[in-house]
Amino acid sequence: VPAILNSVQAILDAPGGKRFKFYLTGSSARKLKRGHANLLPGRVFSYHLAPLSLLELQKQNTRSIQKMGTLPEIFSLDPRHQEDFLRSYAGTYLKEEIQAEALTRDLPGFSRFLKIAAAHVGGHVDFTKWASLAQIKRHSCANYYGILEDTLIVYRVDPFPSSTGKRLIQHPKYYFFDNGVLNGLLGSFHLSEDRKGMLFENLVASQIFATAFAFNIPIEVHSYRTEHGGEIDLLIHRLDSDRYYAVECKAGRNVGKTDVQYLLRFKEEFSKKNLTPLVIFDGERALKTAGISCLGLGSALELIFG
């Protein structure tokens, strides 16, 4: 109900209004953006309440979190009911959130799109190709991604603005806010060989955003891929300390020299000295490969946000 902000302003402006504080929550920013809501300039602090960060949890098995995610309710449920809860969450979002808000009239088309978006998470999005696969129009595909962003279901990662003169892939990437919800949409909770790379990368990306939100640390996250195939999975800029972290995600428990080759090249080419190249892998002990630090996800989050 965006109009409630007008009432809040009236109370704050009234005699004695300064003694009040309001805590306003909602599941979607879309109505605020589209409804020209009164955002009380200078008086509103905005925060995102993401799923739990690994830094907020006791030691957790990342294999389990890749499957079930970190929504708070997951940790209070009987393990026998976790998958049912996540499937229901995904279905409820489709049937109630989107339909009730009338964000799209073509619910079947949106449902097909959502399956495509979930199946290709972390890939550079080609709106024309994705629209063809979902049997929808190209502009609908772009609009649907906008709906997912505004309802806080996905994080958009734009290409890094190149300063090296190299031609970079300009398609954005999207990551789902929680692995459990992602798996609920896909209808599978198995860490099979063909899925584990995608699920691990989504976990890393979503945990980076969740941790930044949890500790109110400003960051920018970009992708980086050249036309010749050189790629950095995530390029994180911590704005408060002006530090950069070039991250390669590795779903396995071993890291070889070939896994760090482009990180080494990127470190040489990147014009900023305040860059830390980093492999985040599915292991527990820290490693060094060709001078590059290789850390488990929890340790990497401590390094980036500590």
Coordinates of C-alpha atoms in Angstrom, one line a residue, residues 7 19 24 29 36 58 75 101 111 114 118 134 143 151-153 161 165 176 186 192 205 218 276-277 295-296 305:
S7 CA 0.1 9.1 6.2
R19 CA 9.3 11.2 18.4
L24 CA 7.8 -0.5 7.0
A29 CA 9.5 -2.8 -4.6
H36 CA 5.3 7.2 -7.7
Q58 CA 26.9 -21.7 12.6
F75 CA 16.2 -24.6 9.5
E101 CA -0.6 -8.2 -8.4
S111 CA 5.5 -19.8 -16.1
L114 CA 10.4 -18.8 -15.3
A118 CA 15.9 -21.0 -13.6
A134 CA 9.6 -19.8 -23.7
N143 CA 9.8 -7.3 -18.9
T151 CA 9.9 -8.7 -6.6
L152 CA 13.4 -9.5 -5.3
I153 CA 13.5 -13.0 -6.8
P161 CA 32.5 -1.4 -18.1
G165 CA 39.9 -1.6 -24.7
F176 CA 18.2 -16.4 -8.0
L186 CA 13.3 -26.6 -11.3
S192 CA 24.0 -34.1 -10.2
A205 CA 26.4 -15.0 -6.0
P218 CA 27.6 -1.3 -0.3
T276 CA 42.3 -9.6 -5.0
P277 CA 41.9 -12.5 -7.4
L295 CA 38.9 -20.5 -0.2
G296 CA 35.6 -22.2 0.8
F305 CA 33.2 -8.6 4.1

